[in-house]
Short mmCIF file of C-alpha atoms in Angstrom, two decimals:
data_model
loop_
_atom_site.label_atom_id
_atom_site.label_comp_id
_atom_site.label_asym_id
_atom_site.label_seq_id
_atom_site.Cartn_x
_atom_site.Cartn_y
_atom_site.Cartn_z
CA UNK A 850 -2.59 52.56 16.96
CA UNK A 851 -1.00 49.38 17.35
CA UNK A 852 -1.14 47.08 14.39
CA UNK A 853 -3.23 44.39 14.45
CA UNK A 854 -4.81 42.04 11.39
CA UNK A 855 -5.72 39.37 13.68
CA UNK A 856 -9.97 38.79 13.05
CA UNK A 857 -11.52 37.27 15.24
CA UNK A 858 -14.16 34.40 13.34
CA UNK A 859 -14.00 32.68 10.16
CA UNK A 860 -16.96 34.57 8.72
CA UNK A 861 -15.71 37.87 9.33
CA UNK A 862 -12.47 37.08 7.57
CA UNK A 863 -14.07 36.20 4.42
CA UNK A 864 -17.28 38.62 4.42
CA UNK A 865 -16.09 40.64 2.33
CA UNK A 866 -15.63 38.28 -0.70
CA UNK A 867 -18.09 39.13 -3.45
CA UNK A 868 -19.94 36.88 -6.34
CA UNK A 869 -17.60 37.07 -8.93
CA UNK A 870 -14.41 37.26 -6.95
CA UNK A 871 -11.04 35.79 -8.41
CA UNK A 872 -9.68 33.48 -5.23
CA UNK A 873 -6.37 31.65 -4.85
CA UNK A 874 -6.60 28.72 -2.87
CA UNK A 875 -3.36 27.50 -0.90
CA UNK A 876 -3.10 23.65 -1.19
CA UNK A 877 -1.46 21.20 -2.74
CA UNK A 878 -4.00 18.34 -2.64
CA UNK A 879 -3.81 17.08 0.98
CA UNK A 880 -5.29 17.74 4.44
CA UNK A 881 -2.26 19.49 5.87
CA UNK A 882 -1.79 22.09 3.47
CA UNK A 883 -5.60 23.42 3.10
CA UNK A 884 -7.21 26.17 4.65
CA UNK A 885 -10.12 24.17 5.86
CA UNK A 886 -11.95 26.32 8.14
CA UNK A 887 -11.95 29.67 5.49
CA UNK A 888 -12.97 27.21 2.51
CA UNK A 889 -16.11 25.95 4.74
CA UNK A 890 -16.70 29.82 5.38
CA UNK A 891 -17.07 30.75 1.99
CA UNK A 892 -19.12 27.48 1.40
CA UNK A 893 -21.47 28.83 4.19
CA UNK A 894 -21.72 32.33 2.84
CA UNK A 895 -23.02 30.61 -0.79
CA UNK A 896 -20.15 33.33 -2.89
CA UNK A 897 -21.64 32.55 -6.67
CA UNK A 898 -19.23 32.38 -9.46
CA UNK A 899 -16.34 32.62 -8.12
CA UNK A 900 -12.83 31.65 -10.11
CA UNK A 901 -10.39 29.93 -8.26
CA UNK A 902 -6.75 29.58 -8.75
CA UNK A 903 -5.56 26.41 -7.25
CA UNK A 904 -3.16 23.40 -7.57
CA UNK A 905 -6.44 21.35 -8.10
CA UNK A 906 -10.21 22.27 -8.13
CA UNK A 907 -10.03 19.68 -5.28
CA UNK A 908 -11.06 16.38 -4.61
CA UNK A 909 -14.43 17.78 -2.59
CA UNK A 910 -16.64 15.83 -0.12
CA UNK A 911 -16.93 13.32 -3.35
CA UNK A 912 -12.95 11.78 -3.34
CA UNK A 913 -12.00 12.63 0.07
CA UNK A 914 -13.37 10.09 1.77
CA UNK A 915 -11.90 7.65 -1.00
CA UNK A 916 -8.77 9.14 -0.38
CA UNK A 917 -8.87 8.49 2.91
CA UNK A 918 -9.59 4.94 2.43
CA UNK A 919 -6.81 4.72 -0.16
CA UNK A 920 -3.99 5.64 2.29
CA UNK A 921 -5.36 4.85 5.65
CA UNK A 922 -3.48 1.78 5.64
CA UNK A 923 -0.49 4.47 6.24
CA UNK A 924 -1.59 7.89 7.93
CA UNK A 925 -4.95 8.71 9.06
CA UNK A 926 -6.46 11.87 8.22
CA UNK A 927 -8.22 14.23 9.96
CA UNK A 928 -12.01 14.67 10.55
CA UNK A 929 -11.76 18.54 9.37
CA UNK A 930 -10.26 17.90 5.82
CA UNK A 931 -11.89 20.19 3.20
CA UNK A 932 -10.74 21.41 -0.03
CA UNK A 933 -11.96 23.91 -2.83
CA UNK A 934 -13.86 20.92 -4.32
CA UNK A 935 -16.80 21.77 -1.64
CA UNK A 936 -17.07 25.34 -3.24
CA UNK A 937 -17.35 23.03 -6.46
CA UNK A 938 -19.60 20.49 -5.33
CA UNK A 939 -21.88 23.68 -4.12
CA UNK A 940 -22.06 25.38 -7.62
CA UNK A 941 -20.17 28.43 -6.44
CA UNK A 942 -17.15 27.64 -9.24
CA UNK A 943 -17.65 29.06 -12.70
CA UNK A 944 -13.84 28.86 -13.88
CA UNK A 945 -10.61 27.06 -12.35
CA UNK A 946 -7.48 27.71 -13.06
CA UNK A 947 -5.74 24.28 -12.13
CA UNK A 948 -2.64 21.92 -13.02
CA UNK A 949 -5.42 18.64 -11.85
CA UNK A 950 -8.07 18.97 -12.89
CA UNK A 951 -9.58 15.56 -11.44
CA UNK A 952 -9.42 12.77 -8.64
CA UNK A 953 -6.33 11.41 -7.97
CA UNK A 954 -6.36 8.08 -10.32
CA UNK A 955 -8.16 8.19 -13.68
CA UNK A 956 -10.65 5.99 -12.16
CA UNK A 957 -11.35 8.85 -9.42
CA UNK A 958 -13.65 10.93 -10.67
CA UNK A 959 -14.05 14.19 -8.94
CA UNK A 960 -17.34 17.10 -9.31
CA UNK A 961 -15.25 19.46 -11.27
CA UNK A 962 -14.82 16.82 -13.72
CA UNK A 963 -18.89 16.02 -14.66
CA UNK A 964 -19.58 19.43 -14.17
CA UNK A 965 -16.78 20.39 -16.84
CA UNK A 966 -18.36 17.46 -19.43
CA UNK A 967 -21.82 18.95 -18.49
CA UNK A 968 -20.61 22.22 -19.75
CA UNK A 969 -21.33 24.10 -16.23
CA UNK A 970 -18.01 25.61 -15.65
CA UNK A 971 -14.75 26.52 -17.29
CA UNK A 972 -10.97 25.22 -17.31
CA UNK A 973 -7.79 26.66 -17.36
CA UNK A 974 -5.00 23.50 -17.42
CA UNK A 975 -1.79 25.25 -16.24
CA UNK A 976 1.38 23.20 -15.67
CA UNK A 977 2.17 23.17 -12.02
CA UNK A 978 5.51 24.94 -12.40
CA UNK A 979 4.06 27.48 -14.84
CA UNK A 980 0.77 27.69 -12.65
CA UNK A 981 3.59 28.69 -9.74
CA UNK A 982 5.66 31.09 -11.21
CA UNK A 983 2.95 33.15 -12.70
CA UNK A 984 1.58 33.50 -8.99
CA UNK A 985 5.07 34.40 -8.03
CA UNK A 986 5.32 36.86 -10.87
CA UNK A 987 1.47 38.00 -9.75
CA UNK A 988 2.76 38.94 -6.79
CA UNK A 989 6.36 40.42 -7.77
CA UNK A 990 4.85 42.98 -10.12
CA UNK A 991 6.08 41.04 -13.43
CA UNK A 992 3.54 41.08 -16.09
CA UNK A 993 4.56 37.92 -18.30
CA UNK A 994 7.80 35.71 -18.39
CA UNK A 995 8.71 33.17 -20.85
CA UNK A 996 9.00 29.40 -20.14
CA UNK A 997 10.19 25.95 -21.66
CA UNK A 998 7.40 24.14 -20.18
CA UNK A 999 4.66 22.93 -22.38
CA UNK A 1000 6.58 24.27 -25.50
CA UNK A 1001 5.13 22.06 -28.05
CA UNK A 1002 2.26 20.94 -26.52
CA UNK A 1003 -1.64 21.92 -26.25
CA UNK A 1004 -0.31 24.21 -23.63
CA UNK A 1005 1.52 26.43 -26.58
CA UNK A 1006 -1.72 26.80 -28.38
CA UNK A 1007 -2.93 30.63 -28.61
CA UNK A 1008 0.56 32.01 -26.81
CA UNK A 1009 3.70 33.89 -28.15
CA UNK A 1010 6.58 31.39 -29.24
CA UNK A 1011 10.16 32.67 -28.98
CA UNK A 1012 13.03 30.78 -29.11
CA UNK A 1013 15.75 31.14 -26.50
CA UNK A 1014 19.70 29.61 -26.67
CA UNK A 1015 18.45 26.96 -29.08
CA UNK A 1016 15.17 26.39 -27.01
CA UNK A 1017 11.35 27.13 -27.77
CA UNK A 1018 9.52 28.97 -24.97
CA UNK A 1019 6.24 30.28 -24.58
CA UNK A 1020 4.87 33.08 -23.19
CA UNK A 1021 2.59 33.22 -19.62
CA UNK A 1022 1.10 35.83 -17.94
CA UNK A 1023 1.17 36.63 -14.37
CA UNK A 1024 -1.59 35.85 -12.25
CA UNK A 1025 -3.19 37.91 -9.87
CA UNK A 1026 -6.51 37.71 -7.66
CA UNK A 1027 -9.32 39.57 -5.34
CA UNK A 1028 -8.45 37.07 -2.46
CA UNK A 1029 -5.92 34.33 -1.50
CA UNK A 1030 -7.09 31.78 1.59
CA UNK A 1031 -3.73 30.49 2.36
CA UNK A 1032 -3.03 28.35 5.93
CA UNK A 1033 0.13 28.73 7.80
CA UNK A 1034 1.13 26.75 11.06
CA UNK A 1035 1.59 30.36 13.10
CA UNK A 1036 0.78 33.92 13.18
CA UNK A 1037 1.86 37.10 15.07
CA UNK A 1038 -0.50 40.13 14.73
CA UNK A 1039 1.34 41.69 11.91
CA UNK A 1040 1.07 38.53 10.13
CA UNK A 1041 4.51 36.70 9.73
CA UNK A 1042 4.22 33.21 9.21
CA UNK A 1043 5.70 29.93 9.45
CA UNK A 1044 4.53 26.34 8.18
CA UNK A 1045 5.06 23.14 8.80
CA UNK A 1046 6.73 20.56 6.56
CA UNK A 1047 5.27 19.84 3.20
CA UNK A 1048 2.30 22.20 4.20
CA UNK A 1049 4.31 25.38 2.91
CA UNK A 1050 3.54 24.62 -0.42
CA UNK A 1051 0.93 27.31 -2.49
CA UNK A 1052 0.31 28.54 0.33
CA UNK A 1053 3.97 30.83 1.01
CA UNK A 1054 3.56 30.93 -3.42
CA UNK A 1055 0.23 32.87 -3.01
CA UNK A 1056 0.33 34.92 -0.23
CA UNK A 1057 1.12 38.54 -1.69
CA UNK A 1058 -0.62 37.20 -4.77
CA UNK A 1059 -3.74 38.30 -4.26
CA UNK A 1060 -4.81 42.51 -3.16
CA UNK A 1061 -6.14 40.76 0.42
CA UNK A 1062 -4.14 37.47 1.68
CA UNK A 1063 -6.28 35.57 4.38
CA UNK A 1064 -3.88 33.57 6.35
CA UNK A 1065 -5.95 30.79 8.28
CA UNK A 1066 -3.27 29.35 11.36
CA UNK A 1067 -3.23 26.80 13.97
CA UNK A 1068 -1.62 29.55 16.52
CA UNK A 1069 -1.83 32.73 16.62
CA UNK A 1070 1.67 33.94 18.87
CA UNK A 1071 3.30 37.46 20.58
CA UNK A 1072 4.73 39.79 18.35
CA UNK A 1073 8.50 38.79 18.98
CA UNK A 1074 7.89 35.44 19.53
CA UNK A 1075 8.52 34.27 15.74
CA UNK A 1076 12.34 33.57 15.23
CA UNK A 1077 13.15 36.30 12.72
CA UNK A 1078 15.67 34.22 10.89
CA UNK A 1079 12.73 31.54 10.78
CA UNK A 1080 10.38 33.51 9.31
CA UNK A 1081 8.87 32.61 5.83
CA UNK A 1082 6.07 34.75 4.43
CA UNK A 1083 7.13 38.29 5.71
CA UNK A 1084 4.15 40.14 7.33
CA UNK A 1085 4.06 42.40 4.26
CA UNK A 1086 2.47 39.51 2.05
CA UNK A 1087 -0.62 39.09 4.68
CA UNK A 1088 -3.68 41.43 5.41
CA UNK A 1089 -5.60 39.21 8.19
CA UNK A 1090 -4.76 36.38 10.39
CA UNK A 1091 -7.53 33.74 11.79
CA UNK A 1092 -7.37 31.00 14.14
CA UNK A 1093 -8.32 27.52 14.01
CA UNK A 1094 -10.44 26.31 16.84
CA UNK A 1095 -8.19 24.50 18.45
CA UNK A 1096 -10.53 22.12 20.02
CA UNK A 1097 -11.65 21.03 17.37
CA UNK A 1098 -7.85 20.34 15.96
CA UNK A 1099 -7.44 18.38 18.46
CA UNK A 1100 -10.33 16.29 18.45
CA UNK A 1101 -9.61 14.05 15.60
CA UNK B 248 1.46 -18.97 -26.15
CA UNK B 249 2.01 -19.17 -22.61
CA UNK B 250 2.80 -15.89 -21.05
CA UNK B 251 6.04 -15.08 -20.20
CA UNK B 252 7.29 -13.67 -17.34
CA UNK B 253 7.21 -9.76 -17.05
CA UNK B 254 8.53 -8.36 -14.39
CA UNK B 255 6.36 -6.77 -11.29
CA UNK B 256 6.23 -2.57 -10.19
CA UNK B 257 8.70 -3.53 -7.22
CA UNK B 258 10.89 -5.33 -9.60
CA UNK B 259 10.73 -2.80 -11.98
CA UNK B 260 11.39 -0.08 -9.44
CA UNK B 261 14.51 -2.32 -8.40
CA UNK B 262 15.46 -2.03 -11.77
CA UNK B 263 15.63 1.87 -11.58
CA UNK B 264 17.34 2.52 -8.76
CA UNK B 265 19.85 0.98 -9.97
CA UNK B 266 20.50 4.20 -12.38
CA UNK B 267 20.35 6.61 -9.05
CA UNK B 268 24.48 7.22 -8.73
CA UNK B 269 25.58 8.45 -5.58
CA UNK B 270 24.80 11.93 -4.38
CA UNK B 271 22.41 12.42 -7.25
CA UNK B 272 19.15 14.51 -6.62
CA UNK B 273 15.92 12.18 -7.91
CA UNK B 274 12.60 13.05 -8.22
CA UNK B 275 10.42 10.82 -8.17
CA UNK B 276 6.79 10.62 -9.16
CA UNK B 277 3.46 9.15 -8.37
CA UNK B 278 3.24 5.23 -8.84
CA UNK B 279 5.97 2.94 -9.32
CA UNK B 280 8.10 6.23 -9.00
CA UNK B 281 7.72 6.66 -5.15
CA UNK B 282 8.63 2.53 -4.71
CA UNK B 283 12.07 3.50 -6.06
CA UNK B 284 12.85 4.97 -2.84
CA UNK B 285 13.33 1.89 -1.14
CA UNK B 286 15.51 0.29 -3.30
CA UNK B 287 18.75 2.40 -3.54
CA UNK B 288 21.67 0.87 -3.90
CA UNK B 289 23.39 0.22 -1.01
CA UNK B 290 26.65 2.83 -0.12
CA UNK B 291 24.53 5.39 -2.44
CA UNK B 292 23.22 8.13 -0.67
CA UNK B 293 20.57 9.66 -2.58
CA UNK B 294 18.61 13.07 -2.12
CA UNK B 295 15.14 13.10 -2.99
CA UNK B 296 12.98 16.16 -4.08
CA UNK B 297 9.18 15.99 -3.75
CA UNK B 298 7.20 18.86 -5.87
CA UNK B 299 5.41 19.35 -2.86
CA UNK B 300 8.31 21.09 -1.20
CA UNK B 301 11.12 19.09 0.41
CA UNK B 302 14.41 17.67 0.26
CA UNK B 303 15.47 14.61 1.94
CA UNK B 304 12.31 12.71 2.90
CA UNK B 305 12.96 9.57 4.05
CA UNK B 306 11.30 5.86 3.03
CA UNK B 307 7.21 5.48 3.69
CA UNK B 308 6.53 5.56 6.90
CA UNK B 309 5.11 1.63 7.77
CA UNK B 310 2.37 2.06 10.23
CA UNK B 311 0.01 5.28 10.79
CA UNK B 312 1.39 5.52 14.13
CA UNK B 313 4.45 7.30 12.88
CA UNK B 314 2.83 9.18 9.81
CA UNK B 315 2.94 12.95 9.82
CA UNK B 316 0.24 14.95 7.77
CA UNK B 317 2.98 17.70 7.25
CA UNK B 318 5.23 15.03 6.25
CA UNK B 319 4.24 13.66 2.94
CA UNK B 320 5.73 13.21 -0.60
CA UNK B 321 3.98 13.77 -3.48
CA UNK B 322 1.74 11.15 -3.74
CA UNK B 323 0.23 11.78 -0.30
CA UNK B 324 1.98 8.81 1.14
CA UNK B 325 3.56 9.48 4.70
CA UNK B 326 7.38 9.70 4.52
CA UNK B 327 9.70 9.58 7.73
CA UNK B 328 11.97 12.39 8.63
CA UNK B 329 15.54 12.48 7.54
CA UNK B 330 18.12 14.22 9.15
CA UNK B 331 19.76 17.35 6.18
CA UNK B 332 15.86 17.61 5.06
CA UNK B 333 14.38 20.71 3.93
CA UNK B 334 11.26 22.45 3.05
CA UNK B 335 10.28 24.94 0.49
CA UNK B 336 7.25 26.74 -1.19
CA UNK B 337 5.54 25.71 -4.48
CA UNK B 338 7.61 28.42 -6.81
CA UNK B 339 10.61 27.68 -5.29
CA UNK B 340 9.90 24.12 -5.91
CA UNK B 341 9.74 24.59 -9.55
CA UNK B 342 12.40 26.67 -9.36
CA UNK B 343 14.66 23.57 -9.03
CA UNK B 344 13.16 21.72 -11.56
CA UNK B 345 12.77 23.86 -14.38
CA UNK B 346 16.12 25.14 -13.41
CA UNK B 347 17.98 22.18 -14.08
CA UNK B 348 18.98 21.39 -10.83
CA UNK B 349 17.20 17.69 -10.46
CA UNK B 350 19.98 14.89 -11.73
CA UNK B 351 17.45 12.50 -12.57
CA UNK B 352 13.28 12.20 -12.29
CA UNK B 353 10.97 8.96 -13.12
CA UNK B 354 8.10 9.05 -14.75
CA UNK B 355 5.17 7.16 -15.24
CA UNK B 356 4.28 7.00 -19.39
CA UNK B 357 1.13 6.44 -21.57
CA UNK B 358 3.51 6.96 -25.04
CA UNK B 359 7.03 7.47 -25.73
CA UNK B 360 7.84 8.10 -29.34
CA UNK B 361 11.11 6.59 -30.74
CA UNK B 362 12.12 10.07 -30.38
CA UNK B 363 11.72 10.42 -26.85
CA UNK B 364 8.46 12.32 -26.88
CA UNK B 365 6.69 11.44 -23.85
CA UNK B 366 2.58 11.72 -23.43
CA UNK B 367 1.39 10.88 -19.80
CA UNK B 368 -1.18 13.46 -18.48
CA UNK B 369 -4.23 13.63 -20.23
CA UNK B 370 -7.28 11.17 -19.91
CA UNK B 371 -8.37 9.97 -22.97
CA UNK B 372 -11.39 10.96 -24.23
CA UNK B 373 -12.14 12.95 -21.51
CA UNK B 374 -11.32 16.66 -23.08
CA UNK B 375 -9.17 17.30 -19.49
CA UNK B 376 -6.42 15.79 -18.04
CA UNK B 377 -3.66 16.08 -14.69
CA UNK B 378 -0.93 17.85 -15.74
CA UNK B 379 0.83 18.18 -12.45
CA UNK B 380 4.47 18.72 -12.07
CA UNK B 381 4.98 15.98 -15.28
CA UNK B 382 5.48 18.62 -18.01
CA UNK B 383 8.52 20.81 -15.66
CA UNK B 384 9.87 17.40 -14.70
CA UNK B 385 10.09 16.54 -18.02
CA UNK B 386 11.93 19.16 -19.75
CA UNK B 387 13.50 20.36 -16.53
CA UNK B 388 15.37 17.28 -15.03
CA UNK B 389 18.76 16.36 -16.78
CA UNK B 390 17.92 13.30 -16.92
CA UNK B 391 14.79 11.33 -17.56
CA UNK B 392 13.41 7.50 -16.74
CA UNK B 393 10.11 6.69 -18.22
CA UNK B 394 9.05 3.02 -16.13
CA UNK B 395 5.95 1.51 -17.66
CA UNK B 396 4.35 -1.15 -18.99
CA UNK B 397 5.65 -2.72 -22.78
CA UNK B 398 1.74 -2.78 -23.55
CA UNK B 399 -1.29 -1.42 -22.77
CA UNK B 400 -4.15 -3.78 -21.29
CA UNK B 401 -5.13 -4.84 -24.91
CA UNK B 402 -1.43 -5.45 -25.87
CA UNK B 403 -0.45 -2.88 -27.88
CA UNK B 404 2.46 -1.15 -27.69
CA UNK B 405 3.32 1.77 -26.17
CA UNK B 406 6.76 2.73 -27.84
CA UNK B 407 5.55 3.81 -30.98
CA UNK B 408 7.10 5.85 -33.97
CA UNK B 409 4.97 9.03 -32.92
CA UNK B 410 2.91 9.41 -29.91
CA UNK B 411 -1.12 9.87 -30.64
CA UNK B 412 -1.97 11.40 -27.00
CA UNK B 413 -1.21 14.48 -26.16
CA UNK B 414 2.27 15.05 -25.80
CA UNK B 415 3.83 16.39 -21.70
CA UNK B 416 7.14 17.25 -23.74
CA UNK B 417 8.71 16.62 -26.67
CA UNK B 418 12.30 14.71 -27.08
CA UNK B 419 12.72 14.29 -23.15
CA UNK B 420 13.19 11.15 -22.05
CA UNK B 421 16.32 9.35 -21.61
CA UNK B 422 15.61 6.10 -20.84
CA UNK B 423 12.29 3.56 -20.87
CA UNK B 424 12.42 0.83 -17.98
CA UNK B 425 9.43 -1.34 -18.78
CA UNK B 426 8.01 -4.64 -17.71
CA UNK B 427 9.97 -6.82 -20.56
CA UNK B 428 13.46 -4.34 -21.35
CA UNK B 429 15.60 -1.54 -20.68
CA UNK B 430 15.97 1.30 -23.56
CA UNK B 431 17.93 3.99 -24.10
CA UNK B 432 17.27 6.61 -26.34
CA UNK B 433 19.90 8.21 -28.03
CA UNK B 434 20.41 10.31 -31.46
CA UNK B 435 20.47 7.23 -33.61
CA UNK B 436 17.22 5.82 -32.24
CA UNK B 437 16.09 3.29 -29.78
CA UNK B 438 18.97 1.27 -28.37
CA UNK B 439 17.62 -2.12 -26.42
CA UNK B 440 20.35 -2.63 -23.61
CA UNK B 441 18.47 -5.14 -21.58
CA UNK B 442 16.01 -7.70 -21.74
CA UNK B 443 14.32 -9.67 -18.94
CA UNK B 444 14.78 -13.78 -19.47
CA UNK B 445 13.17 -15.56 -21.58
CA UNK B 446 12.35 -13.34 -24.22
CA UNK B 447 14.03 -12.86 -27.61
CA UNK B 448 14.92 -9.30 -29.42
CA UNK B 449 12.41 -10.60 -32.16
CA UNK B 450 9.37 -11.21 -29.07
CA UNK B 451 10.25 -7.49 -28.15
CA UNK B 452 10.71 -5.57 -31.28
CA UNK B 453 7.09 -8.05 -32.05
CA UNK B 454 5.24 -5.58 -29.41
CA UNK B 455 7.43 -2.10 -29.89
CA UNK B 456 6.53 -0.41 -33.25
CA UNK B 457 9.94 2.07 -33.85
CA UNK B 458 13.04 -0.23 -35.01
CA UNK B 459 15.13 -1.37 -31.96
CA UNK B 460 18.75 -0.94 -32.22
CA UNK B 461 20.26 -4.28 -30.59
CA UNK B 462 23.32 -2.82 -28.38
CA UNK B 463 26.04 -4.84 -28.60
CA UNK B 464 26.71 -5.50 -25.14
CA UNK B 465 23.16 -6.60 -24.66
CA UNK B 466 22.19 -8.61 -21.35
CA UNK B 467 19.24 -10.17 -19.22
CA UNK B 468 18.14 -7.19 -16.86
CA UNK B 469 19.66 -7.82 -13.82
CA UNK B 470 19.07 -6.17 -10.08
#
């Protein structure tokens, strides 16, 4: 039985995600590195309660068209941008785990934000380093690490201080979730993957992180056609591979 | 009293780039940060690391004919592609910054305490605040610039003895380019190096609460 984690729709990739779920979400804040098509998925399927694990609980259909406006002047961005801020901006987030937690200026206020000063969901402010390494550490089987960053600051309060060659460090925990939505630029059917550019970013971090990694690609390729050497999240890391429409990448 | 003249982002970014020494790695962050790019000193080549995952991008792209979503720094902005540059994940990322391998990062600041505490995530009043990469760059970089404003809208100052927002990392920062002066921080406080013309040590120490320590070489800020 050959091997094969290729599905073949959007839905069907994510159908088994749960109310309650813990989800990483592979992005770093713009429309290259987010799995667009699995994040409107889940916002179809109406998941409740969800926790998600993310550079940012995402600018949402609020910011990005601000955004947009803010930069278009240099790059224009395509018609399919989403983030994790939809699943926000639907009421499916109860808790974020996050390094931003709003828009992109203080005067860019994003739904996470009032819904946090409403009292409707929960925060977890994680340096981004910190918030990377204890995916990484998720996903290499290490339970807790220590770290210089946020030593004495508000990020200290409530953890383990030890002090290492002089230095005060703190102690973090490993992260770990039901579900990481990661996109890659392409796929084979054992799910190797390569990016593109600045898109790698959470996205190679989480996948492995999470017991079933959802890669979301613009190409899906032979088995042999990936340059070995070239390769940068080894097939191991990901459980199924979906396709973007590629019509409708190409439309904007 | 008439306002004096203070100097602008780009001049103030000028003023930075100065400190980028050849073959130095520089990371550089959102805001005034990201304008240092295109203002390295000539026969310097410099390296610069995004958070996002590369090495090497090259100045803003400057039309959105050429810009590449897959090719931005980490203030979104489009960047051009450089020949030697490289891309990496998010842990890996961090990996070089808390690791000590970034020469020299710029900062955008809030506070910086005569000690060289530095506070410039949180929104005030808020209860939350962006975090970002600022607290790893911080403590991670050998060397750190703080470029900001002297005052805040209202004209108070923003070196002060101890910082009142909440801090990104304690004793960090290395030097504080602002719109009036250049400052170095060093064991025996606050050392004023430069100044930008037309205003006396007295008319800056007037709007910086911590004691100034004149250096003796001090000069006008030049570019």
């Amino acid at each position: 039985m050959a091997i094969n984690k290729i599905v073949d729709s959007f839905e069907e990739a994510i159908a088994d995600i749960r109310d309650g779920a813990t989800i990483m979400i592979g992005y770093f804040g713009h429309a290259g590195d987010a799995p667009c098509w699995l994040i409107r998925a889940l916002a179809e399927k109406g998941t409740k309660n969800l926790t998600i694990i993310s550079n940012m609980p995402g600018w949402g259909r609020t910011l990005i068209p601000a955004f947009r406006e803010m930069v278009k002047g240099l790059i224009r961005n395509p018609s399919w941008w989403d983030d994790a801020g939809l699943l926000v901006e639907n009421g499916q987030v109860r808790k974020a785990v996050v390094s931003w937690a709003s828009g992109m200026s203080p005067a860019h206020v994003n739904d996470f934000e009032k819904r946090y000063q409403a009292g409707e969901v929960e925060l977890e402010m994680v340096p981004q380093g910190t918030l990377a390494e204890r995916i990484r550490a998720g996903k290499a089987g290490i339970p807790a690490f220590y770290v210089p960053t946020g030593a004495g600051t508000v990020v200290e309060e409530g953890k383990e201080v030890r002090v290492f060659n002089g230095r005060r460090h703190i102690l973090e925990h490993a992260l770990t979730a039901d579900f990481a939505l990661i996109h890659a630029h392409k796929a084979d059917r054992w799910g190797n993957l390569v990016y593109q550019g600045t898109s790698r970013t959470f996205n190679a971090t989480m996948a492995g992180a999470a017991k079933v990694t959802i890669a979301e690609v613009d190409e899906i390729v032979e088995l042999g056609e990936l340059d070995p050497e070239a390769v940068v999240t080894p097939n191991i890391y990901v459980d199924r591979v979906v396709a973007r429409p590629l019509e409708e990448l190409r439309k904007w | 009293m008439v306002d004096k003249y203070r100097m602008d982002e780009q001049t103030m970014a000028l003023r930075v780039a100065r400190e980028f020494q050849d073959g130095m790695v520089v990371n550089l962050g959102v805001g005034i940060g990201t304008q240092c790019m295109n203002y390295v000193p000539e026969g310097r080549e410099v390296v610069f690391q995004s958070e996002n995952g590369a090495l090497g991008l090259g100045p803003i792209v400057s039309s959105p004919d050429e810009a590449d979503i897959n090719l931005l720094n980490a203030g979104g902005q489009p960047a051009s592609p450089m020949k030697g540059m490289c891309f990496f994940s998010h842990d890996e990322s961090f990996v070089m910054i808390r690791g000590r391998h970034i020469d020299m990062v710029v900062l955008g600041g809030m506070e910086v305490s005569e000690k060289g505490d530095l506070a410039n995530w949180a929104l005030p009043g808020r209860g939350l605040g962006n975090i970002g990469g600022s607290m790893d760059l911080a403590l991670g970089a050998k060397s750190v610039v703080v470029v900001m404003t002297h005052t805040t809208k209202s004209g108070k100052p923003k070196i002060l003895k101890k910082c009142s927002l909440p801090l990104t990392a304690p004793e960090c920062v290395d030097i504080i380019v602002t719109d009036i002066a250049f400052i170095r921080i060093t064991d025996k406080g606050l050392v004023l190096e430069e100044i930008v013309p037309g205003w006396t040590v007295e008319e800056v120490q007037a709007v910086t609460e911590p004691r100034l320590i004149v250096s003796p070489d001090l000069k006008e800020v030049t570019l």
